[in-house]
Amino acid sequence: MEKYNPTKVEKKWQKYWERKKVFKTEEKSTKKKFYCLDMFPYPSGEGLHVGHPRGYVATDTFSHFKRMRGYNVLHPMGWDAFGLPAENYAIKTGIHPKITVEENIKHFKEQLKSIGFSYDWSREINTTDEEYFKWTQWIFIKLFERGLAYEDTRPINWCPSCKTGLANEEVVNGLCDRCDFQVEKKDIRQWVLRITEYADRLLEDIGEVDWPEPIKEMQRNWIGRSEGGDVQFSVKDTEEVIEVFTTRPDTLFGATFLVLAPEHRLVKKILNREIKVDNVKEVADYEKKARKKSDLERTDLAKKKTGVEIKGVKAVNPINNEEIPIWVADYVLGFYGKGGIMSVPAHDERDYEMAEKYNLEIRRVINGGDLPYLEEGEMVNSGEFTGLCSKKGKKDVLNKLIELKKGEKTVNYKLGDWVFSRQRYWGEPIPVVHCKACGIVPLKEKDLPLKLPETEHYEPTGTGESPLAKIEEFVNTICPKCNEKAKRETNTMPQWAGSCWYYLAFIMKEESEKLEFPISRYKESFRKWLPVDLYVGGAEHAVLHLLYARFWHKFLYDIGVVSTKEPFYRLKNQGLIMGEGGIKMSKSKGNVISPDEVVENYGADVLRLYEMFLGGFEDKVAWSEKGVSGMKRFLDKINENAKKTGDSSVKDLDPLLHQTIKKATEDIESFKFNTAISSLMNLNNEMKRLDVVPKEAFTVFIKLLAPFAPHFAEEMWEKIGKEPSVFGELWPEFSEKLIKEKKINIVFQVDGKVRDTKTVFSGIDKKEMKKMALENERVKKWKIGKKIKKVVIIKDKLLNIVTE
RNA sequence: GCCCGAGUGGCGGAAUUGGUAUACGCGGCGGAUUCAAAAUCCGCUGGUGGCAACACCUUGAGAGUUCGAGUCUCUCCUCGGGCACCA
């Protein structure tokens, strides 16, 4: 009989699935729903590498599994196609990004199809389609109408290489996340989304989802909630007040100086000579130097503290009217809290360092270990509060300040509002106009989408203006409100916008092939399909896409569009795939492996099996060509077994078969695909030893294999005379009783050392075990001349004779 | 510096959660088949000692708890990942 030929067979089944619509999501169905989603790709010019499909294979395997378990599964795919590579390519070649994107998508789709994923392609979406991004614009308008999108001109992160503003989330260690260029501060007008409004809910609800703990922790840290209070220090002999935020009101008596950030409002006043001080020049010099430093330099690790005292002014501590000096130092950040701090050197590392360097007073107010002492403890040197513990002190001191009208309880967040505008071409135009009479006016629903204008000049201007600003036909328009001449907004949205709601678009496709207004027609479908039950993608989106999408979802919940608080219920991150020998795959090293070559040489099923077998799903793993061939052998051996199926008794195989069903079921459910495959290999090896493979057992085996190797499974299914498709079958159930009929090894130990083992049927009783042990020759030998102290017996496992 | 995660054969990795450590796969060795090779099949494969039966040792290092520890506790080392002047 012929050998298994993947190329021919896989094409055959792919065509069959497509023709029979085997994996199309059922629209009217009484089955329970399961929404299984991949983080959709940016269709880059390079195409897929073997790292991409790792997550896709996992969700696809899981989708098959769920279908066979009787669920109606929604498993869609789409394209996150706005972004800089296509735009940069357009600048270089003059080819419109739309064309590039179209070609890339075509290529990606061919690659995905060759692997035989069971996507419902009828729900495919593309974020750069006008019918798609009119909805992205619609959501923006809703945000604007609720005051959650606003214009601002605070200094923001600016990447001089990408020539656009960036969100905080896109800056990593002071470098642009995309191109690793050093980010600058720049004052440009921008659109900002008030994500901080949702900080508490984003924090609270993260407890309710089934996500990897590290990702949850990263979001918590990024939001960075801290509770404390604002304290007002007056500036002696002036009307000025300096407000500081502290989480430790209990250390207020230890505040021996104040420190202002160089950006502080008061420093500006001093430089403008609005407040008289003795050393303006010195302060001005320091401020100038600090301003020149990049964020990277300012927040550099282990950097020495610097600062200048502002001479001729004193601050007054509201709790005891003590007069303390005021400093300006760049270790205090202008954008966090109040831009100024009370410095408590005895109980804060940074303040301690500062005080040491400039010989400032260090006064202990909390009892405990060496200074700086950062823990809580008993308050000392604290007037009427002396003797209290920190916990109570925090409240009492704050209450006293409130009473004195010198403070209030406050909460601060590290999370900042989301800088949402980009000064680039290839993004969704922000759908508002600027009207002299009416101010900022959003477009009407019927005027969406606001299309991207055609141009031949995609280059970013670098001035903080978008390239759209040069296109007069686009800029000049009419105000939707008063019909007078007005100008369009020319910034575009960031790459993240389209991915904030795409999981909803797949659901909307159920209702209408085109995504059409109004929103109300989709609400029932949202109710039916949300939340996404399983979401799989890389961990790199922890505080970007995953935070942004949660924010938009919560907003859509508030305006009654969706009915769940969270978009993604269970999240899994796939680990990286490294090249041969654990070296990172890269074009320059020439070690990038394309799934195409694997599919060509071994077939899609081998690729799929290997991707799932090479290690724990969330672990970093190294690709090995040799390992791939192991999967090929596995399939060949199954093929051989198929040839010798026949009607024979299943009895001997039953316990192993049912154990394998159990193991595969549980392992798939918990994403342990590697051990699920191992157990299938075990069963296959066992069947191989038989002269005749019981057809019944083999049938079950093929069902278990089907989610991992769908084409091959269909072929085997047909070969043993079954009607396709195997995916119309229900997942096998296991019998706990049959598993127990298995022969097992029990272990005899003497003093904790294994001395012999014996094969018995499980369920043997303890007395019997003990008798067998005491009669065992090897056991006898080891306990000769020793008194038995006790005998430990674990049912069906082990017996340990402990001697004195 | 702080917070997670992980260290198991020559390699990728298992271990029902405290009960035979090294399942499964790769590689290696020996044999069968072959004119020969590939492929395939059968056997062996943690280390040390021993002709052997067998014994001892072994899950990053060291201690502890336990009849019994890869698994629990403490100390330390190494490698990944995240955060990093956030008051």
Short mmCIF file of C-alpha atoms in Angstrom, two decimals, chain A residues 119-553:
data_model
loop_
_atom_site.label_atom_id
_atom_site.label_comp_id
_atom_site.label_asym_id
_atom_site.label_seq_id
_atom_site.Cartn_x
_atom_site.Cartn_y
_atom_site.Cartn_z
CA TYR A 119 -11.35 29.76 10.29
CA ASP A 120 -14.77 30.87 9.22
CA TRP A 121 -13.42 33.02 6.40
CA SER A 122 -16.85 34.44 5.69
CA ARG A 123 -16.25 36.70 8.70
CA GLU A 124 -12.85 38.02 7.61
CA ILE A 125 -12.26 41.69 8.41
CA ASN A 126 -9.59 44.25 7.59
CA THR A 127 -9.09 47.34 9.75
CA THR A 128 -8.22 49.46 6.71
CA ASP A 129 -11.49 48.77 4.89
CA GLU A 130 -13.68 51.83 4.84
CA GLU A 131 -16.69 49.83 6.04
CA TYR A 132 -14.56 48.76 8.98
CA PHE A 133 -12.93 52.00 10.01
CA LYS A 134 -16.11 54.01 9.82
CA TRP A 135 -16.93 52.15 13.00
CA THR A 136 -13.57 52.94 14.55
CA GLN A 137 -14.42 56.57 13.77
CA TRP A 138 -17.91 56.13 15.16
CA ILE A 139 -16.54 54.92 18.49
CA PHE A 140 -14.16 57.90 18.56
CA ILE A 141 -17.12 60.25 18.10
CA LYS A 142 -18.96 58.55 20.96
CA LEU A 143 -15.88 58.99 23.14
CA PHE A 144 -15.75 62.64 22.14
CA GLU A 145 -19.43 63.17 22.86
CA ARG A 146 -18.93 61.81 26.39
CA GLY A 147 -15.92 64.02 27.03
CA LEU A 148 -13.49 61.12 26.90
CA ALA A 149 -11.61 62.43 23.86
CA TYR A 150 -10.11 65.89 24.18
CA GLU A 151 -7.52 68.16 22.61
CA ASP A 152 -4.45 69.05 24.58
CA THR A 153 -1.04 70.65 24.10
CA ARG A 154 0.95 69.27 27.00
CA PRO A 155 4.45 68.12 26.06
CA ILE A 156 4.25 64.58 24.76
CA ASN A 157 6.60 61.86 23.63
CA TRP A 158 7.82 62.46 20.11
CA CYS A 159 9.77 60.01 18.01
CA PRO A 160 12.06 61.98 15.66
CA SER A 161 12.53 58.92 13.47
CA CYS A 162 8.87 58.00 13.03
CA LYS A 163 8.07 61.74 13.11
CA THR A 164 4.99 61.29 15.22
CA GLY A 165 3.76 61.59 18.77
CA LEU A 166 3.55 58.45 20.86
CA ALA A 167 1.56 57.16 23.83
CA ASN A 168 3.39 56.42 27.08
CA GLU A 169 2.76 52.75 26.45
CA GLU A 170 4.79 52.97 23.24
CA VAL A 171 7.91 54.29 24.95
CA VAL A 172 10.18 51.64 26.42
CA ASN A 173 13.15 52.83 28.48
CA GLY A 174 13.00 56.18 26.76
CA LEU A 175 13.12 54.57 23.32
CA CYS A 176 10.46 54.29 20.65
CA ASP A 177 8.93 50.82 20.85
CA ARG A 178 8.86 50.57 17.05
CA CYS A 179 12.26 51.81 15.96
CA ASP A 180 14.35 52.10 19.16
CA PHE A 181 15.05 55.76 18.46
CA GLN A 182 15.41 58.04 21.47
CA VAL A 183 12.12 59.75 22.23
CA GLU A 184 11.97 63.53 22.82
CA LYS A 185 9.50 65.79 24.54
CA LYS A 186 7.59 68.03 22.23
CA ASP A 187 4.75 70.49 22.62
CA ILE A 188 2.27 69.64 19.94
CA ARG A 189 -1.47 69.82 19.78
CA GLN A 190 -2.86 66.35 20.11
CA TRP A 191 -5.92 64.24 20.77
CA VAL A 192 -5.99 62.42 24.06
CA LEU A 193 -8.33 59.73 25.40
CA ARG A 194 -9.28 59.90 29.04
CA ILE A 195 -8.32 56.34 29.95
CA THR A 196 -7.58 57.52 33.49
CA GLU A 197 -11.32 57.86 34.00
CA TYR A 198 -11.43 54.06 33.83
CA ALA A 199 -8.30 53.42 35.93
CA ASP A 200 -10.14 52.01 38.93
CA ARG A 201 -12.41 49.78 36.90
CA LEU A 202 -9.54 48.51 34.77
CA LEU A 203 -7.77 47.65 37.99
CA GLU A 204 -10.70 46.06 39.77
CA ASP A 205 -12.06 43.92 36.96
CA ILE A 206 -8.67 42.43 36.13
CA GLY A 207 -9.36 40.21 39.11
CA GLU A 208 -12.31 38.64 37.36
CA VAL A 209 -10.61 37.33 34.22
CA ASP A 210 -8.62 34.15 33.70
CA TRP A 211 -5.34 35.64 32.48
CA PRO A 212 -1.72 34.73 33.15
CA GLU A 213 -0.75 36.28 36.47
CA PRO A 214 2.30 38.16 35.08
CA ILE A 215 0.11 39.98 32.56
CA LYS A 216 -2.38 40.94 35.22
CA GLU A 217 0.48 42.15 37.39
CA MET A 218 1.91 44.24 34.56
CA GLN A 219 -1.43 45.93 34.06
CA ARG A 220 -1.76 46.59 37.77
CA ASN A 221 1.73 48.09 37.89
CA TRP A 222 1.10 50.13 34.80
CA ILE A 223 -2.08 51.60 36.26
CA GLY A 224 -0.07 52.14 39.44
CA ARG A 225 -2.75 53.22 41.86
CA SER A 226 -1.54 54.73 45.11
CA GLU A 227 -3.66 56.04 47.90
CA GLY A 228 -2.57 58.94 50.04
CA GLY A 229 -3.16 62.61 50.50
CA ASP A 230 -2.33 66.05 49.18
CA VAL A 231 -0.67 68.29 51.73
CA GLN A 232 -0.50 72.07 51.40
CA PHE A 233 2.65 73.88 52.44
CA SER A 234 2.41 77.65 52.37
CA VAL A 235 5.39 79.67 51.21
CA LYS A 236 6.36 82.08 53.96
CA ASP A 237 5.67 85.77 53.34
CA THR A 238 3.83 85.08 50.08
CA GLU A 239 0.37 84.03 48.96
CA GLU A 240 1.84 80.94 47.35
CA VAL A 241 0.93 77.38 48.30
CA ILE A 242 2.92 74.29 47.38
CA GLU A 243 0.86 71.15 47.21
CA VAL A 244 2.51 67.76 47.46
CA PHE A 245 1.21 64.21 47.22
CA THR A 246 2.27 61.64 49.77
CA THR A 247 1.39 58.06 50.58
CA ARG A 248 2.93 58.49 54.01
CA PRO A 249 1.20 61.26 55.95
CA ASP A 250 2.49 59.49 59.06
CA THR A 251 5.99 60.77 58.23
CA LEU A 252 4.96 64.42 57.89
CA PHE A 253 6.92 65.42 61.01
CA GLY A 254 10.06 64.09 59.32
CA ALA A 255 9.70 66.36 56.28
CA THR A 256 12.87 68.45 56.50
CA PHE A 257 12.65 70.08 53.06
CA LEU A 258 10.46 70.31 49.98
CA VAL A 259 11.60 69.44 46.48
CA LEU A 260 10.05 70.81 43.29
CA ALA A 261 10.43 69.37 39.84
CA PRO A 262 12.15 71.75 37.40
CA GLU A 263 8.84 71.90 35.50
CA HIS A 264 6.98 73.05 38.60
CA ARG A 265 4.70 76.06 38.17
CA LEU A 266 6.45 77.86 41.01
CA VAL A 267 9.87 77.43 39.41
CA LYS A 268 8.46 79.10 36.29
CA LYS A 269 7.21 81.98 38.44
CA ILE A 270 10.64 82.35 40.00
CA LEU A 271 12.29 82.44 36.60
CA ASN A 272 9.77 85.08 35.54
CA ARG A 273 10.75 87.10 38.65
CA GLU A 274 7.17 86.87 39.92
CA ILE A 275 8.55 85.52 43.17
CA LYS A 276 11.70 87.06 44.56
CA VAL A 277 14.48 84.72 45.59
CA ASP A 278 18.16 85.24 46.34
CA ASN A 279 19.67 82.99 43.67
CA VAL A 280 17.53 83.25 40.53
CA LYS A 281 20.47 82.70 38.26
CA GLU A 282 21.50 79.47 39.93
CA VAL A 283 17.94 78.16 39.79
CA ALA A 284 17.60 79.20 36.16
CA ASP A 285 20.83 77.43 35.23
CA TYR A 286 19.66 74.25 36.89
CA GLU A 287 16.27 74.41 35.22
CA LYS A 288 17.90 74.90 31.84
CA LYS A 289 20.22 71.95 32.31
CA ALA A 290 17.37 69.72 33.43
CA ARG A 291 15.26 70.73 30.45
CA LYS A 292 18.01 69.65 28.06
CA LYS A 293 18.16 66.19 29.53
CA SER A 294 16.10 63.52 27.88
CA ASP A 295 13.71 61.46 29.93
CA LEU A 296 16.17 58.65 29.53
CA GLU A 297 18.97 60.61 31.17
CA ARG A 298 16.71 61.89 33.89
CA THR A 299 15.44 58.51 34.88
CA ASP A 300 18.75 56.78 34.33
CA LEU A 301 19.51 53.96 36.72
CA ALA A 302 21.68 54.66 39.73
CA LYS A 303 21.96 58.28 38.75
CA LYS A 304 23.39 60.64 41.37
CA LYS A 305 21.00 63.15 42.81
CA THR A 306 21.44 66.77 41.87
CA GLY A 307 19.58 69.85 42.99
CA VAL A 308 19.70 73.52 43.97
CA GLU A 309 18.25 75.18 47.01
CA ILE A 310 15.93 78.06 46.29
CA LYS A 311 17.33 80.63 48.66
CA GLY A 312 15.34 83.35 50.35
CA VAL A 313 12.08 81.41 50.61
CA LYS A 314 10.84 78.91 53.16
CA ALA A 315 7.92 76.53 53.19
CA VAL A 316 5.75 76.09 56.27
CA ASN A 317 4.82 72.59 57.40
CA PRO A 318 1.08 72.79 58.13
CA ILE A 319 1.18 70.22 60.92
CA ASN A 320 3.69 72.04 63.16
CA ASN A 321 4.38 75.36 61.41
CA GLU A 322 8.03 74.46 61.05
CA GLU A 323 9.91 76.43 58.39
CA ILE A 324 11.84 74.24 55.98
CA PRO A 325 13.97 74.93 52.88
CA ILE A 326 12.71 74.51 49.32
CA TRP A 327 14.84 72.79 46.68
CA VAL A 328 14.50 72.15 43.01
CA ALA A 329 15.79 68.77 41.81
CA ASP A 330 15.19 66.68 38.73
CA TYR A 331 14.64 63.44 40.60
CA VAL A 332 11.17 64.77 41.16
CA LEU A 333 9.01 64.26 38.10
CA GLY A 334 6.82 67.06 36.82
CA PHE A 335 4.13 64.81 35.48
CA TYR A 336 3.45 62.67 38.53
CA GLY A 337 1.42 63.70 41.56
CA LYS A 338 1.72 67.43 42.14
CA GLY A 339 5.18 67.83 40.61
CA GLY A 340 6.62 68.47 44.03
CA ILE A 341 7.26 66.40 47.12
CA MET A 342 7.78 66.67 50.82
CA SER A 343 11.16 65.15 51.45
CA VAL A 344 11.42 62.75 54.37
CA PRO A 345 15.03 61.56 54.24
CA ALA A 346 14.77 59.26 57.24
CA HIS A 347 12.10 57.19 55.54
CA ASP A 348 12.66 57.41 51.80
CA GLU A 349 15.67 56.17 49.90
CA ARG A 350 15.80 58.96 47.34
CA ASP A 351 15.28 61.70 49.87
CA TYR A 352 17.94 60.08 52.04
CA GLU A 353 20.44 60.14 49.19
CA MET A 354 19.61 63.78 48.51
CA ALA A 355 19.96 64.77 52.18
CA GLU A 356 23.28 62.91 52.49
CA LYS A 357 24.69 64.66 49.46
CA TYR A 358 23.66 68.19 50.47
CA ASN A 359 23.94 67.80 54.24
CA LEU A 360 20.25 68.30 54.92
CA GLU A 361 18.58 67.30 58.15
CA ILE A 362 17.58 63.67 58.54
CA ARG A 363 15.01 63.23 61.28
CA ARG A 364 13.67 59.84 62.33
CA VAL A 365 9.91 59.81 62.97
CA ILE A 366 9.23 56.06 62.69
CA ASN A 367 10.88 53.58 65.02
CA GLY A 368 12.57 50.62 63.41
CA GLY A 369 15.78 49.51 61.69
CA ASP A 370 18.59 51.39 59.95
CA LEU A 371 17.90 54.61 58.05
CA PRO A 372 16.45 55.07 55.62
CA TYR A 373 13.74 52.99 57.23
CA LEU A 374 10.99 52.38 54.71
CA GLU A 375 8.61 50.16 56.66
CA GLU A 376 5.71 51.21 58.80
CA GLY A 377 6.12 51.32 62.56
CA GLU A 378 5.61 53.32 65.71
CA MET A 379 5.58 57.09 65.25
CA VAL A 380 8.12 59.14 67.24
CA ASN A 381 9.02 62.86 67.33
CA SER A 382 5.57 63.53 65.96
CA GLY A 383 3.89 65.84 68.46
CA GLU A 384 0.44 64.68 69.49
CA PHE A 385 0.73 61.67 67.18
CA THR A 386 3.78 60.20 68.87
CA GLY A 387 3.19 56.59 69.87
CA LEU A 388 0.66 55.81 67.16
CA CYS A 389 1.31 53.10 64.66
CA SER A 390 1.76 54.15 61.02
CA LYS A 391 -1.57 52.75 59.94
CA LYS A 392 -3.57 54.84 62.34
CA GLY A 393 -1.17 57.74 62.01
CA LYS A 394 -1.74 57.96 58.27
CA LYS A 395 -5.44 58.48 58.82
CA ASP A 396 -5.17 60.72 61.87
CA VAL A 397 -2.57 63.08 60.40
CA LEU A 398 -4.59 63.37 57.22
CA ASN A 399 -7.79 64.04 59.15
CA LYS A 400 -6.05 66.73 61.12
CA LEU A 401 -4.87 68.37 57.89
CA ILE A 402 -8.38 68.21 56.50
CA GLU A 403 -9.62 69.86 59.67
CA LEU A 404 -7.01 72.60 59.20
CA LYS A 405 -8.04 72.87 55.53
CA LYS A 406 -4.45 72.07 54.61
CA GLY A 407 -4.94 68.75 52.94
CA GLU A 408 -7.22 66.14 51.45
CA LYS A 409 -7.40 62.46 50.76
CA THR A 410 -6.37 61.66 47.18
CA VAL A 411 -5.48 58.83 44.86
CA ASN A 412 -2.76 58.98 42.22
CA TYR A 413 -2.14 56.83 39.18
CA LYS A 414 0.93 56.16 37.12
CA LEU A 415 -1.37 55.62 34.19
CA GLY A 416 -1.64 58.75 32.07
CA ASP A 417 -4.24 59.65 29.48
CA TRP A 418 -3.74 58.03 26.11
CA VAL A 419 -2.14 60.25 23.46
CA PHE A 420 -4.26 59.20 20.52
CA SER A 421 -3.23 61.25 17.50
CA ARG A 422 -0.48 60.46 15.03
CA GLN A 423 1.04 62.78 12.50
CA ARG A 424 1.14 60.17 9.80
CA TYR A 425 -0.85 59.22 6.69
CA TRP A 426 -1.77 55.53 7.00
CA GLY A 427 -4.32 55.56 9.80
CA GLU A 428 -7.97 56.31 10.41
CA PRO A 429 -8.65 60.04 9.96
CA ILE A 430 -9.99 61.58 13.13
CA PRO A 431 -13.59 62.45 12.19
CA VAL A 432 -14.00 66.00 13.48
CA VAL A 433 -13.86 69.50 11.98
CA HIS A 434 -12.64 72.72 13.50
CA CYS A 435 -15.18 75.47 13.02
CA LYS A 436 -14.59 79.10 13.97
CA ALA A 437 -18.09 79.50 15.24
CA CYS A 438 -18.92 76.10 16.66
CA GLY A 439 -15.51 74.89 17.84
CA ILE A 440 -14.79 71.21 17.44
CA VAL A 441 -17.65 69.43 15.72
CA PRO A 442 -17.78 65.66 15.13
CA LEU A 443 -19.06 64.28 11.84
CA LYS A 444 -22.55 62.82 11.67
CA GLU A 445 -23.01 59.06 11.52
CA LYS A 446 -24.31 59.29 7.96
CA ASP A 447 -21.11 61.07 6.86
CA LEU A 448 -18.91 58.19 7.95
CA PRO A 449 -16.56 56.86 6.87
CA LEU A 450 -14.34 59.87 6.58
CA LYS A 451 -12.09 58.43 3.90
CA LEU A 452 -8.36 58.88 3.58
CA PRO A 453 -7.69 61.28 0.71
CA GLU A 454 -5.57 60.17 -2.23
CA THR A 455 -2.12 61.73 -2.39
CA GLU A 456 1.30 61.11 -3.76
CA HIS A 457 3.06 62.54 -0.73
CA TYR A 458 2.95 60.21 2.22
CA GLU A 459 5.98 61.69 3.97
CA PRO A 460 5.49 62.87 7.51
CA THR A 461 6.20 66.59 7.78
CA GLY A 462 8.11 66.30 11.03
CA THR A 463 6.62 69.58 12.21
CA GLY A 464 3.86 68.03 14.21
CA GLU A 465 1.47 68.33 11.28
CA SER A 466 0.10 65.30 9.52
CA PRO A 467 0.71 64.87 5.77
CA LEU A 468 -3.05 65.24 5.40
CA ALA A 469 -2.67 68.92 6.30
CA LYS A 470 -1.19 69.63 2.87
CA ILE A 471 -4.16 68.20 0.99
CA GLU A 472 -6.45 71.19 0.59
CA GLU A 473 -9.45 69.34 -0.82
CA PHE A 474 -9.41 67.32 2.35
CA VAL A 475 -8.72 70.09 4.84
CA ASN A 476 -11.28 72.57 3.59
CA THR A 477 -14.81 71.50 4.37
CA ILE A 478 -18.07 72.64 5.78
CA CYS A 479 -19.10 72.55 9.41
CA PRO A 480 -21.75 69.86 9.94
CA LYS A 481 -23.42 72.12 12.47
CA CYS A 482 -23.57 75.60 10.93
CA ASN A 483 -22.71 74.81 7.30
CA GLU A 484 -20.03 77.53 7.27
CA LYS A 485 -16.48 76.97 6.06
CA ALA A 486 -14.43 74.86 8.44
CA LYS A 487 -11.21 72.85 8.53
CA ARG A 488 -10.86 69.16 9.06
CA GLU A 489 -8.74 67.59 11.73
CA THR A 490 -5.69 66.21 9.95
CA ASN A 491 -4.20 63.86 12.53
CA THR A 492 -4.84 60.16 12.20
CA MET A 493 -5.44 57.50 14.83
CA PRO A 494 -2.69 55.25 16.22
CA GLN A 495 -2.15 51.70 15.08
CA TRP A 496 -3.96 50.45 18.18
CA ALA A 497 -7.33 51.95 17.33
CA GLY A 498 -8.54 49.28 14.92
CA SER A 499 -7.60 46.42 17.22
CA CYS A 500 -9.55 47.89 20.12
CA TRP A 501 -12.84 46.50 18.87
CA TYR A 502 -12.14 44.01 16.06
CA TYR A 503 -13.43 41.07 18.10
CA LEU A 504 -16.85 42.77 17.88
CA ALA A 505 -16.64 43.09 14.10
CA PHE A 506 -16.43 39.30 13.72
CA ILE A 507 -19.67 39.06 15.65
CA MET A 508 -21.30 41.81 13.58
CA LYS A 509 -20.57 39.80 10.45
CA GLU A 510 -23.18 37.32 11.60
CA GLU A 511 -25.89 39.95 11.31
CA SER A 512 -24.88 41.50 8.00
CA GLU A 513 -22.19 40.82 5.47
CA LYS A 514 -21.36 44.52 5.33
CA LEU A 515 -20.89 46.35 8.59
CA GLU A 516 -23.72 48.83 8.51
CA PHE A 517 -25.21 51.40 10.90
CA PRO A 518 -27.05 51.52 13.22
CA ILE A 519 -25.40 49.80 16.15
CA SER A 520 -28.70 48.58 17.56
CA ARG A 521 -29.01 45.78 15.00
CA TYR A 522 -25.95 44.06 16.46
CA LYS A 523 -26.78 44.09 20.13
CA GLU A 524 -28.42 40.67 20.18
CA SER A 525 -25.40 39.08 18.53
CA PHE A 526 -23.07 40.75 21.01
CA ARG A 527 -25.15 39.39 23.85
CA LYS A 528 -24.95 35.94 22.31
CA TRP A 529 -21.21 35.79 21.63
CA LEU A 530 -19.45 37.88 24.27
CA PRO A 531 -17.11 37.58 25.96
CA VAL A 532 -14.34 36.01 23.90
CA ASP A 533 -13.91 32.69 25.70
CA LEU A 534 -10.32 32.07 24.70
CA TYR A 535 -7.86 34.68 23.44
CA VAL A 536 -4.35 33.75 22.35
CA GLY A 537 -1.42 35.94 21.37
CA GLY A 538 2.00 37.23 22.35
CA ALA A 539 2.77 38.72 25.75
CA GLU A 540 4.18 41.90 24.19
CA HIS A 541 0.73 43.48 24.18
CA ALA A 542 0.34 43.34 27.94
CA VAL A 543 -0.03 47.10 28.49
CA LEU A 544 -0.79 48.13 24.93
CA HIS A 545 -3.54 46.38 22.98
CA LEU A 546 -4.87 44.46 25.97
CA LEU A 547 -5.23 47.58 28.08
CA TYR A 548 -6.61 49.77 25.30
CA ALA A 549 -9.15 47.16 24.21
CA ARG A 550 -10.37 46.73 27.78
CA PHE A 551 -10.80 50.49 28.04
CA TRP A 552 -12.87 50.72 24.85
CA HIS A 553 -14.91 47.71 25.83
#
